[in-house]
mmCIF file of C-alpha atoms in Angstrom:
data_model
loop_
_atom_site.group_PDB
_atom_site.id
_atom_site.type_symbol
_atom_site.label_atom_id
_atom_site.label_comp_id
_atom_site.label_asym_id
_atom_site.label_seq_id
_atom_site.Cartn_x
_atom_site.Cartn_y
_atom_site.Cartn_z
ATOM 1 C CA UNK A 1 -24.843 9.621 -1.663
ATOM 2 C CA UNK A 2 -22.642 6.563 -3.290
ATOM 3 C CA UNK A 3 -24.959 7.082 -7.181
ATOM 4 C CA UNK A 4 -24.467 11.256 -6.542
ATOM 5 C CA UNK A 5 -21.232 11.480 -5.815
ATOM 6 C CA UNK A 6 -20.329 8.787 -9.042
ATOM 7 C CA UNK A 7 -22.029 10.959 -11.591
ATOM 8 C CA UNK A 8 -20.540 14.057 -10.184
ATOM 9 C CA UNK A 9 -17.454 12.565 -10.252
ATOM 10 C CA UNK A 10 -18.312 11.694 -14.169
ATOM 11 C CA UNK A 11 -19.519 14.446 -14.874
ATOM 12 C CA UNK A 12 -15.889 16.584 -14.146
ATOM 13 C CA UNK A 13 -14.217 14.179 -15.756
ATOM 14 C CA UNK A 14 -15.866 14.748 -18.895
ATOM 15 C CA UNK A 15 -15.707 18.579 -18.548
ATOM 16 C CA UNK A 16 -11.905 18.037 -18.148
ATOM 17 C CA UNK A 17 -11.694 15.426 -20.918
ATOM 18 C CA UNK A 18 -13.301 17.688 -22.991
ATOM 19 C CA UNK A 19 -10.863 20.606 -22.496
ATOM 20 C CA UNK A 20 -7.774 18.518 -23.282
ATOM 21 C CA UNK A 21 -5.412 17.568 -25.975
ATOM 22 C CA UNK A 22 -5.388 13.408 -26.232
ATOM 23 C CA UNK A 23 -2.269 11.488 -25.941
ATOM 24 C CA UNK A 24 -3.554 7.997 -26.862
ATOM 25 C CA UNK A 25 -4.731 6.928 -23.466
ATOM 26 C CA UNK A 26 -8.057 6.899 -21.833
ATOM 27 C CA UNK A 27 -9.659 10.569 -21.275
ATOM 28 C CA UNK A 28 -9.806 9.611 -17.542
ATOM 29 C CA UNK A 29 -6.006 9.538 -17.379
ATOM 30 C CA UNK A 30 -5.166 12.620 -18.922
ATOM 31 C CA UNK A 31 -5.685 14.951 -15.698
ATOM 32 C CA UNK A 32 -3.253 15.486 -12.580
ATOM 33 C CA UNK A 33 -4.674 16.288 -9.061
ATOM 34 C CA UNK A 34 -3.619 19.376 -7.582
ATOM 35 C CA UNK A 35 0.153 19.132 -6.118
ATOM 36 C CA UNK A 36 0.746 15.977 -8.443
ATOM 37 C CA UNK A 37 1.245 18.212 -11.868
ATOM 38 C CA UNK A 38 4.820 19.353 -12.046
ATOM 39 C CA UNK A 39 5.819 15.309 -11.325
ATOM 40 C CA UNK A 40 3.147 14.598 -13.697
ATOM 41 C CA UNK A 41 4.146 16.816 -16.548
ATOM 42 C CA UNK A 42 7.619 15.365 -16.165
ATOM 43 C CA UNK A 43 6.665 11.860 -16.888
ATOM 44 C CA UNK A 44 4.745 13.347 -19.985
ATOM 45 C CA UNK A 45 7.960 14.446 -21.188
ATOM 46 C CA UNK A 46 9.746 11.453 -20.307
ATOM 47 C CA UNK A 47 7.264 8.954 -22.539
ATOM 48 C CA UNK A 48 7.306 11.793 -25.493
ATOM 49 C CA UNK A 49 11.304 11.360 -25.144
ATOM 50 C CA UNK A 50 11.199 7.790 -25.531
ATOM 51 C CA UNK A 51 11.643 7.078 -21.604
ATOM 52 C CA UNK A 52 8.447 5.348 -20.683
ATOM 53 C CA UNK A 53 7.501 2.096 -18.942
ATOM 54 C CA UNK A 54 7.828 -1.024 -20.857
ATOM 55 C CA UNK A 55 4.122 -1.101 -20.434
ATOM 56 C CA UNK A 56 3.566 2.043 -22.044
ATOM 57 C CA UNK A 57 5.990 0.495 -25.115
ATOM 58 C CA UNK A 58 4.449 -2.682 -26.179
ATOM 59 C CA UNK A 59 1.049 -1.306 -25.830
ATOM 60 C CA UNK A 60 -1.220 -2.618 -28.738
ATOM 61 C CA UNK A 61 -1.792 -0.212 -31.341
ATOM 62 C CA UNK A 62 -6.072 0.967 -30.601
ATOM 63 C CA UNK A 63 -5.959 0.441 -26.862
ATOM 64 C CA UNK A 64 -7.128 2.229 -23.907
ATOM 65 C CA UNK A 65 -4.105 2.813 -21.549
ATOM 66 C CA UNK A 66 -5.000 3.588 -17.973
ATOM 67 C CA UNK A 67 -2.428 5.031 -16.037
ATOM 68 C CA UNK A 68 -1.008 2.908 -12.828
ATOM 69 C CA UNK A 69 0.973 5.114 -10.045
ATOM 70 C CA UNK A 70 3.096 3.912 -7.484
ATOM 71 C CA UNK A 71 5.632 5.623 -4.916
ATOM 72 C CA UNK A 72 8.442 2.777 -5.161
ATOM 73 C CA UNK A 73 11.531 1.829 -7.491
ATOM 74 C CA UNK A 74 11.318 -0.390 -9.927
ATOM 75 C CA UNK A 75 13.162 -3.142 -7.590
ATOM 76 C CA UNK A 76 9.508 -3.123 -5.075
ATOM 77 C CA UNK A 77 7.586 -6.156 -4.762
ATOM 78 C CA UNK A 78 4.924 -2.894 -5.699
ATOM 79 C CA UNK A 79 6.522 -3.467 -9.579
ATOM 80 C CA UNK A 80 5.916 -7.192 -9.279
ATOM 81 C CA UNK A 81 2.207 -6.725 -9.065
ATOM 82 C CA UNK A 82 1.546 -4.242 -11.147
ATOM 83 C CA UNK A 83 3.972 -5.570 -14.342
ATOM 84 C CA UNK A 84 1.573 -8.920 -13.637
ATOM 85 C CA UNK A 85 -1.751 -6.776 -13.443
ATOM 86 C CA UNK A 86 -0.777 -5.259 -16.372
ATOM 87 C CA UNK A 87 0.336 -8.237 -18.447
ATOM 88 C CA UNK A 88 -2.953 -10.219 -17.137
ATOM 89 C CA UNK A 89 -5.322 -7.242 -18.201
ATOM 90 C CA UNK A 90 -3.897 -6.794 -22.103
ATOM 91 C CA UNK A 91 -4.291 -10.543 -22.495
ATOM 92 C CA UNK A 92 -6.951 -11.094 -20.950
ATOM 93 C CA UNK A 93 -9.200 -8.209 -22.753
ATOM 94 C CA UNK A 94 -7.046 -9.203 -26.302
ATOM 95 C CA UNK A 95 -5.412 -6.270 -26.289
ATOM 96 C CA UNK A 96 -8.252 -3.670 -26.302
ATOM 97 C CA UNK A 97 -6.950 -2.411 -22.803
ATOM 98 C CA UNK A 98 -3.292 -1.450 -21.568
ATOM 99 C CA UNK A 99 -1.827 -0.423 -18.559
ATOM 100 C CA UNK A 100 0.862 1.870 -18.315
ATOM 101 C CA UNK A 101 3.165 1.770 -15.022
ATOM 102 C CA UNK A 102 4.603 5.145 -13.688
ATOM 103 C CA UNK A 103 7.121 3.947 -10.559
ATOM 104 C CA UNK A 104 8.813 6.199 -8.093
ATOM 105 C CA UNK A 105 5.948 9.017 -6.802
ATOM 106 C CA UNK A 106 6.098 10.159 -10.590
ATOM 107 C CA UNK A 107 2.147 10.534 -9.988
ATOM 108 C CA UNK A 108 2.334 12.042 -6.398
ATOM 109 C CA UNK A 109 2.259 10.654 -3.113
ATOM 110 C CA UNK A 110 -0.235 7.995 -2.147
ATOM 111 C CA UNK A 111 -2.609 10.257 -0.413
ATOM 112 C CA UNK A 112 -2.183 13.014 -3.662
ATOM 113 C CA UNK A 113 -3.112 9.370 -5.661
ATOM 114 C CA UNK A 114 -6.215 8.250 -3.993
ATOM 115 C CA UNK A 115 -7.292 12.036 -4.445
ATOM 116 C CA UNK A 116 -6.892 12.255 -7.899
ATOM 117 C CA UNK A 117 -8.288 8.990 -8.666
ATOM 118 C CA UNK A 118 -11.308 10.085 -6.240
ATOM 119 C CA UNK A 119 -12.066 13.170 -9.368
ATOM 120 C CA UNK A 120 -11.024 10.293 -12.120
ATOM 121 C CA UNK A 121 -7.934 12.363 -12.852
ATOM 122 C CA UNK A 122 -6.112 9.341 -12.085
ATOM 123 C CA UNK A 123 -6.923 5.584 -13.178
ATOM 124 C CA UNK A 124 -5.205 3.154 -10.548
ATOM 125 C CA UNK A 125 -2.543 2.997 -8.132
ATOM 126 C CA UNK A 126 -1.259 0.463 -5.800
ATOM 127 C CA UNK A 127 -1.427 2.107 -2.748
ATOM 128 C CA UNK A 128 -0.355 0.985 1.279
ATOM 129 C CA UNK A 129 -3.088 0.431 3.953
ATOM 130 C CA UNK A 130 -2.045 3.743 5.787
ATOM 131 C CA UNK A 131 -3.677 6.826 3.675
ATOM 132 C CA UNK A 132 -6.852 4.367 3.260
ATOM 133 C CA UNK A 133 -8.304 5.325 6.876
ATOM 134 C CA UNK A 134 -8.682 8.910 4.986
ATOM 135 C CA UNK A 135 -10.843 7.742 2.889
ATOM 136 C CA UNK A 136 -13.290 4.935 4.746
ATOM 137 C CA UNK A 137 -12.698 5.057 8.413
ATOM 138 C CA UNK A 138 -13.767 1.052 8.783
ATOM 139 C CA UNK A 139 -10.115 0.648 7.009
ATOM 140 C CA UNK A 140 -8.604 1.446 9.489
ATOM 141 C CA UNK A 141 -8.833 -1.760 11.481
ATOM 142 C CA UNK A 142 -6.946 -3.369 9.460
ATOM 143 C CA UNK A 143 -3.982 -1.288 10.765
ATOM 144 C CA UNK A 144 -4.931 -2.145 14.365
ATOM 145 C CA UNK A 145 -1.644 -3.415 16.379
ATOM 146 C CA UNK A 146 -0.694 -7.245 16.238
ATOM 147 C CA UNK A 147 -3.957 -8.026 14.679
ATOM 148 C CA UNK A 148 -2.652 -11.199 12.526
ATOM 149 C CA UNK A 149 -0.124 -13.091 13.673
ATOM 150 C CA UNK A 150 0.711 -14.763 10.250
ATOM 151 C CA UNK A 151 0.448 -14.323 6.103
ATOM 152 C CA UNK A 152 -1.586 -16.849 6.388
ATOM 153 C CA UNK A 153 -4.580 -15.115 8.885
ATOM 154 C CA UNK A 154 -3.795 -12.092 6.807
ATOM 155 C CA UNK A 155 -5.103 -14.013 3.607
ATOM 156 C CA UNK A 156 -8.123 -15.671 4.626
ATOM 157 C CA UNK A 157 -9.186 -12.624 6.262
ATOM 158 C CA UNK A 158 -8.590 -10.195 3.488
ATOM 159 C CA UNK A 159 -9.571 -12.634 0.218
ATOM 160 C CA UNK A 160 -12.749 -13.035 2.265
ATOM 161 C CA UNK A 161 -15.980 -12.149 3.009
ATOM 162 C CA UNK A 162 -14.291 -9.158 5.178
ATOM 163 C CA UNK A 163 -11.710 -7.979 3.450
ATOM 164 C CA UNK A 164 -14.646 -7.690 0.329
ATOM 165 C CA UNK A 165 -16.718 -5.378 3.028
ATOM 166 C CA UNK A 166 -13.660 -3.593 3.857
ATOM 167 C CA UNK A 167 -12.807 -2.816 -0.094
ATOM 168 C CA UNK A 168 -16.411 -1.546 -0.471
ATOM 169 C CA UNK A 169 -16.610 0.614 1.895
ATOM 170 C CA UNK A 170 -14.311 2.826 -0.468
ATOM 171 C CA UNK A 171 -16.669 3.391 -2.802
ATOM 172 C CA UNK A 172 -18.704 5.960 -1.304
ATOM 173 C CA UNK A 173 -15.043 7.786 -1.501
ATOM 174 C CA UNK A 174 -15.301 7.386 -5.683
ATOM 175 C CA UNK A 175 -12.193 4.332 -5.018
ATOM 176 C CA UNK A 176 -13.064 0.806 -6.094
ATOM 177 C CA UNK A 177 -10.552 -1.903 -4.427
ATOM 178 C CA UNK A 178 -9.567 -4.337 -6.488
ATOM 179 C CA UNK A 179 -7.680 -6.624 -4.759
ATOM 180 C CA UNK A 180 -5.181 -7.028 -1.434
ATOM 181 C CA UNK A 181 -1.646 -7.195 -2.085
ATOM 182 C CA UNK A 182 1.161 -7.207 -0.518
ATOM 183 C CA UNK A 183 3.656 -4.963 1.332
ATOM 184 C CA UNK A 184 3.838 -7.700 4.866
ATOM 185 C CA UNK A 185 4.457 -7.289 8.339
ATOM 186 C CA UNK A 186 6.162 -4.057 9.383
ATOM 187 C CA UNK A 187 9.454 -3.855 11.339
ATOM 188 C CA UNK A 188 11.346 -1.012 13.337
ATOM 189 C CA UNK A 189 15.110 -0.066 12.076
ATOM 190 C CA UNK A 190 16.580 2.856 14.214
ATOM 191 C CA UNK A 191 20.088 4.457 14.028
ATOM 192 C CA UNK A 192 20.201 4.556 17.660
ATOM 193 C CA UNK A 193 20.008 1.340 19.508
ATOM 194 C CA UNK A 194 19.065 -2.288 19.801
ATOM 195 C CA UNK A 195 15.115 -2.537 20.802
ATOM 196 C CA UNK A 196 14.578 -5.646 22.329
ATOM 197 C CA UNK A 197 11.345 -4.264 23.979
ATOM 198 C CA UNK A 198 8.513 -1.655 24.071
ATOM 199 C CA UNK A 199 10.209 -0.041 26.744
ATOM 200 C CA UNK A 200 13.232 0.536 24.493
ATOM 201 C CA UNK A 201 11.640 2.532 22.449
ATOM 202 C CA UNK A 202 10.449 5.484 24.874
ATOM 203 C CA UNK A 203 11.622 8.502 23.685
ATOM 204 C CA UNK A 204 13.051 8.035 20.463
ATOM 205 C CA UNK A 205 11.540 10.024 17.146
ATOM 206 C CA UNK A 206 10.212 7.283 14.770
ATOM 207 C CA UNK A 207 8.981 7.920 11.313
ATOM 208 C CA UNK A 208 5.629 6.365 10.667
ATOM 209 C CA UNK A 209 2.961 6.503 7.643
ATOM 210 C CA UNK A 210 0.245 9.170 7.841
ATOM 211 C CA UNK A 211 -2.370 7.295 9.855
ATOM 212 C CA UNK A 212 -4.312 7.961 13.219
ATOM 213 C CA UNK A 213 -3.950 4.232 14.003
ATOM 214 C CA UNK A 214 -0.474 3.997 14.034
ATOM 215 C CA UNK A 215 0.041 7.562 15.455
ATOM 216 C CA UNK A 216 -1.927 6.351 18.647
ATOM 217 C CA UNK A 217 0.188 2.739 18.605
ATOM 218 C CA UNK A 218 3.887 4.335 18.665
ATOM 219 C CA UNK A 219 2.435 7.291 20.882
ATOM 220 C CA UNK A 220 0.870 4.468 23.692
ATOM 221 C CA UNK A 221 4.927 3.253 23.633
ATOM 222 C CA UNK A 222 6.289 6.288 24.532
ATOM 223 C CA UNK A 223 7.337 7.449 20.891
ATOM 224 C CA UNK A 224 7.754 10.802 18.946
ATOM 225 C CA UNK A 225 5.665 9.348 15.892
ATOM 226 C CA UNK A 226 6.386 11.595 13.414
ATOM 227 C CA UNK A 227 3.781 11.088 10.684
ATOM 228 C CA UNK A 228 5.398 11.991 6.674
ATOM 229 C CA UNK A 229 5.240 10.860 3.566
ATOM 230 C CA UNK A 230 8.056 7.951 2.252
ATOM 231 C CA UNK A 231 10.459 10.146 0.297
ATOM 232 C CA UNK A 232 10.211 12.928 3.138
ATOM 233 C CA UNK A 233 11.163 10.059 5.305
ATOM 234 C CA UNK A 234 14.281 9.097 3.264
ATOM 235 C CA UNK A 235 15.563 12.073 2.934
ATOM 236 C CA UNK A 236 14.599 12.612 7.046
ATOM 237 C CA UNK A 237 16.510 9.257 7.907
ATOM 238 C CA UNK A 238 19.670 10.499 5.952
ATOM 239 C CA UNK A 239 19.547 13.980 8.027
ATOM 240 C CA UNK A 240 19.131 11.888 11.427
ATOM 241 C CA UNK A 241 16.166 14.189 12.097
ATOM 242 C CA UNK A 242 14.110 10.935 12.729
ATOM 243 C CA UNK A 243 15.628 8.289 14.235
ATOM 244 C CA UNK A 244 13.846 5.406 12.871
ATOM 245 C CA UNK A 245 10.890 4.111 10.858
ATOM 246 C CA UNK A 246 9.159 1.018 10.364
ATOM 247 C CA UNK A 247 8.656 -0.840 7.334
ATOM 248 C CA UNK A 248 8.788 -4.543 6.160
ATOM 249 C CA UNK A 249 11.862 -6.261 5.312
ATOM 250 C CA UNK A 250 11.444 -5.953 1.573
ATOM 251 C CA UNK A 251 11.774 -2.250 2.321
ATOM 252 C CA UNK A 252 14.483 -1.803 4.280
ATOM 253 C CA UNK A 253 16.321 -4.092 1.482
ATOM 254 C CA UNK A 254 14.579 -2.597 -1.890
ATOM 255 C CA UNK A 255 16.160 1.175 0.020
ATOM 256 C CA UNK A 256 19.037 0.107 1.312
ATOM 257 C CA UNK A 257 17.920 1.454 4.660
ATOM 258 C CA UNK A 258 21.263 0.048 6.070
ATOM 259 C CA UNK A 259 22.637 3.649 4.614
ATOM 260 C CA UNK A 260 21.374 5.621 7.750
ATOM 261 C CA UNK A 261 20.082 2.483 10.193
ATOM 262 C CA UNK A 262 21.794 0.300 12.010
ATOM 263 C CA UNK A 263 19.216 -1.840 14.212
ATOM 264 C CA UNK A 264 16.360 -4.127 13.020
ATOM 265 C CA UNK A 265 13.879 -5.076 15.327
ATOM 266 C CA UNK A 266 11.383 -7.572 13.908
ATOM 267 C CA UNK A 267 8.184 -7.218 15.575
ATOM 268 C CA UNK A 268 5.860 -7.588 13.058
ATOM 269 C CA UNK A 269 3.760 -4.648 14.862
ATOM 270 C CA UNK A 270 1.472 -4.634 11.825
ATOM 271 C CA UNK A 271 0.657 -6.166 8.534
ATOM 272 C CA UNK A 272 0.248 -4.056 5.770
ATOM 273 C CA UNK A 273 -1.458 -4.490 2.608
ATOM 274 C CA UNK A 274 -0.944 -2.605 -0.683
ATOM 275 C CA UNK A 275 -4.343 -2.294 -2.484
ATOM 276 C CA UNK A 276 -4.668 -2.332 -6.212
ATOM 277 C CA UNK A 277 -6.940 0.691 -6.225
ATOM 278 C CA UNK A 278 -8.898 1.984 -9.179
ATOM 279 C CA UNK A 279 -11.094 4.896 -9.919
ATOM 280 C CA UNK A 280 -14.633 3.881 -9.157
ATOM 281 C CA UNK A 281 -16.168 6.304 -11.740
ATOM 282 C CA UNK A 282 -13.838 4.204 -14.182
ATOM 283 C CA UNK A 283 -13.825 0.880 -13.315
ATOM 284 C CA UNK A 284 -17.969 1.809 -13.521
ATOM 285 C CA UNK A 285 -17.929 2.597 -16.931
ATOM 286 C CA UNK A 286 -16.263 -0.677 -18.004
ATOM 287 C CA UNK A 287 -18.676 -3.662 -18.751
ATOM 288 C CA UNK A 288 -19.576 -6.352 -16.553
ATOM 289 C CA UNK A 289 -16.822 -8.821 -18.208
ATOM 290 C CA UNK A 290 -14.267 -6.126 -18.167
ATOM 291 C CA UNK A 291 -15.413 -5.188 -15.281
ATOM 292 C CA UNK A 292 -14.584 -9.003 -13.656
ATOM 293 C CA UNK A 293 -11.648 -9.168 -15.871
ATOM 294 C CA UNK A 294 -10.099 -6.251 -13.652
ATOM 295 C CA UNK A 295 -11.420 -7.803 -10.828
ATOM 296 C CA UNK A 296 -10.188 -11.351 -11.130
ATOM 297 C CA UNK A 297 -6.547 -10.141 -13.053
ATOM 298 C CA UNK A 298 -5.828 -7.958 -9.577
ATOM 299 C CA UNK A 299 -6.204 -10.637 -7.096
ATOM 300 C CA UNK A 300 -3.749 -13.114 -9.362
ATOM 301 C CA UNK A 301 -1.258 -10.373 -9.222
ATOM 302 C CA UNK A 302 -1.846 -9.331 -6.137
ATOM 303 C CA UNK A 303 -0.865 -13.303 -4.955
ATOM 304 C CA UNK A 304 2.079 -13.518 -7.402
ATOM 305 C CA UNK A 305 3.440 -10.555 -5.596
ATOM 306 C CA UNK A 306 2.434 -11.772 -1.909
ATOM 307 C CA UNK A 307 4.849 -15.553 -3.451
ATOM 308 C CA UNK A 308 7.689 -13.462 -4.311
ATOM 309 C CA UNK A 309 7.771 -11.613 -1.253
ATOM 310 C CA UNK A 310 8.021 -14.722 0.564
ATOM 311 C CA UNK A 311 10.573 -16.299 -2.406
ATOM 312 C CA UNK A 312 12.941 -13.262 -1.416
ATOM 313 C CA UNK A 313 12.416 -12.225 2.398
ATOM 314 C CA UNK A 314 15.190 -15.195 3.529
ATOM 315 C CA UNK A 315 17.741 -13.913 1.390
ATOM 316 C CA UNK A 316 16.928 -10.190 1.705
ATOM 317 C CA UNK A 317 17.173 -10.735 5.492
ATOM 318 C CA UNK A 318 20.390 -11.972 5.101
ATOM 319 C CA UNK A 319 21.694 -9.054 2.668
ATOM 320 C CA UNK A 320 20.486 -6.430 5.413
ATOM 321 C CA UNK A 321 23.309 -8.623 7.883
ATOM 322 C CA UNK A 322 25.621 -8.795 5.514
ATOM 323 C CA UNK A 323 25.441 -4.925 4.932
ATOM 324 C CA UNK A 324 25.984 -4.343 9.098
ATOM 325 C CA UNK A 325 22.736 -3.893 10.204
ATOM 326 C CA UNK A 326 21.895 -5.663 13.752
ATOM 327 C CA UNK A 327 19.077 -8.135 13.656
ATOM 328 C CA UNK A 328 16.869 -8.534 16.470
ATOM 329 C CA UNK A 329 14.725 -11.259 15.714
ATOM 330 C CA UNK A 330 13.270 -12.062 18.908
ATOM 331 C CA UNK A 331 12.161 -9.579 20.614
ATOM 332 C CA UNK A 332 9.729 -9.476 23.478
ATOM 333 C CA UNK A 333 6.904 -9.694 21.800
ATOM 334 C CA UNK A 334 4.980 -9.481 24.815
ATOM 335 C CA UNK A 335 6.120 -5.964 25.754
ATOM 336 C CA UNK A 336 5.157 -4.794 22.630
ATOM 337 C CA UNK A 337 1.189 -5.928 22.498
ATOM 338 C CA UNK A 338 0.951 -4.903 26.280
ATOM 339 C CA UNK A 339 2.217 -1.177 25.508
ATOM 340 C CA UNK A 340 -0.566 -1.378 22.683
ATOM 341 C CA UNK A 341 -3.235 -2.575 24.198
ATOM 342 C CA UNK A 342 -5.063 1.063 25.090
ATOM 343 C CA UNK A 343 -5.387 1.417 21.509
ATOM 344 C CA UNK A 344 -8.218 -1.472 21.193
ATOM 345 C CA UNK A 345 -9.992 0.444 23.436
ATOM 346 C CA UNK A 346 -9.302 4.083 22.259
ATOM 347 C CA UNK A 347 -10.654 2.468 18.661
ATOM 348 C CA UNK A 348 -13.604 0.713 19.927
ATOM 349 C CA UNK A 349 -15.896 1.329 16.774
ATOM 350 C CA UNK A 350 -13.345 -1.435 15.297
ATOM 351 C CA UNK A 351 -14.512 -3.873 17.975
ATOM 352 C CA UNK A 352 -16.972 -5.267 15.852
ATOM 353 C CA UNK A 353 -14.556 -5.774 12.970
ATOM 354 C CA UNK A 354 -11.763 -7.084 15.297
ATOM 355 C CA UNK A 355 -14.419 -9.574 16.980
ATOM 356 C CA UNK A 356 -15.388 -11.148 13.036
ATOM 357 C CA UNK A 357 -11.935 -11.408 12.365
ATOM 358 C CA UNK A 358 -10.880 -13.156 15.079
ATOM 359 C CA UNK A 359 -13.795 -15.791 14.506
ATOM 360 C CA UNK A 360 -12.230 -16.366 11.227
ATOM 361 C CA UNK A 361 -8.558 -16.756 12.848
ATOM 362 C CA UNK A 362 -9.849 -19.280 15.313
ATOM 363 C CA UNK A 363 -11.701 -21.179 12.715
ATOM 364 C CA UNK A 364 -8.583 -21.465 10.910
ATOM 365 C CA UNK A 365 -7.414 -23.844 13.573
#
């Protein structure tokens, strides 16, 4: 299925190559995915009027640009990765590859993303765990409720031999996962009221990410989960027609979330990776060195970014006080896993997964 799928997925990607002008970027990236062009077309214009990334400037003359999407500003710890990925890749291959960084959903939403770099009309993306389950339902643990307690269970389960499994499983999708970074352990905010515990939260309309697993975690609490995409939710939060999301602290700063929310709960429900994702029908037609150059240049990015999210969280903490939001910082944690316990057994083809990965946790200690 894995082989048939690839060389389909080749095989369009020439016939589409083939019918289009070239821009001076790899034939792979030349494509949009259906609901992704007008955006698309836009940041087309954009580079032809001198507006690109700085990526896209200092390109060497010769190389192949791939195309990197993301659905953040420029400010995201998302930017952090992928101007090191970038920078790592073009030295690292002397030149003969660039990548080119398009910020701000100018490529589509993460799920129009993985979609588009499933057909190879897309190169990479760095995409959050939540649209993954989509794609490989064995992902999906990963966004199982108080499953790490720390960065550092996080890392050592996700650099490992686990978190490799986990990143393959994509493949039969036409994704290859490069590497785990970083978007941390998720929060509420609400415009409503303080939430001190899981019993707080009953009734109120929260904005999640489009994912079964957290659906059924707000829903065992009592919660209108409203699955959307990010910039439906900002525009939702500024309406009041959700009351909350939940998103890590580096979020809530980088959006200035203190614009429609007052309350911060820091529960650290889930931890959330961002996942340098490529198009496996490209990333198979590279070499074996370029191949490992990819490889190797995504998970030194992908830790740069996981050091400056922990360089900045202290003082973006403090700016979300200093711009009036209410900080709960210690909740009752106990509430919380309690109310979303049903979902471990709701989601008992993870058990397996869950069981490894706490074997690794307690060997830790």
């Amino acid at each position: 299925m894995k082989k048939n799928l690839k060389i389909m997925v080749l095989a369009l990607s020439a016939v589409m190559a083939f019918g289009m002008t070239g821009c001076g970027s790899s034939d792979s990236s030349n494509g949009t995915a259906p609901g992704a062009a007008e955006t698309t077309g836009a940041a087309a214009e954009s580079k032809e009027a001198g507006d690109s990334t700085e990526a896209a400037k200092t390109a060497p003359e010769g190389a192949t640009v791939f195309k990197l999407g993301t659905t953040v500003n420029e400010q995201d710890s998302f930017q952090v990765a992928a101007e090191k990925f970038a920078q790592l890749v073009e030295e690292r291959t002397n030149g003969a590859y660039a990548i080119e960084i398009y910020p701000n959903g100018t490529l589509g939403g993460e799920r129009d993303m993985l979609e588009s770099m499933q057909i190879g009309t897309l190169d990479m993306g760095i995409i959050t765990s939540g649209p993954f389950i989509n794609f490989s339902s064995a992902m999906g643990v990963l966004d199982m409720p108080y499953l790490f307690a720390s960065n550092e269970e996080a890392y050592t389960v996700l650099d490992g031999e686990i978190g490799r499994e986990l990143l393959d499983t994509l493949e039969d999708s036409g994704l290859k996962g490069l590497a785990y970074a970083e978007r941390g352990f998720r929060n509420l905010t609400n415009s409503v009221k303080p939430i001190q515990s899981a019993a707080d939260l009953s009734g109120m309309t929260i904005r999640i990410m489009e994912n079964d697993v957290y659906t059924a975690s707000f829903q065992a609490m009592n919660v209108n989960a409203t699955p959307m995409a990010w910039a439906d939710a900002l525009t939702a939060l500024q309406q009041g027609t959700v009351q909350g999301q939940e998103n890590p602290i580096n979020v809530i700063y980088s959006y200035s979330l203190w614009e429609s929310q007052k309350y911060v709960t820091l529960d650290r429900h889930s931890y959330s990776t961002a996942i340098i994702t490529m198009s496996a029908a490209l990333f198979d037609s590279l070499d074996k060195d370029t191949q490992q150059i990819f490889l190797e240049a995504a998970q030194e990015a992908a830790e740069h970014e996981r050091a400056w999210v922990a360089d900045q969280e202290s003082s973006q903490l403090q700016a979300l006080k200093d711009n009036g939001m209410e900080v709960i910082e210690e909740p009752d944690l106990a509430s919380f896993k309690e109310a979303v316990q049903p979902v471990y057994d709701q989601y008992s083809e993870y058990s397996d997964y869950v069981a490894r990965i706490q074997e690794v946790i307690a060997n830790m200690k």
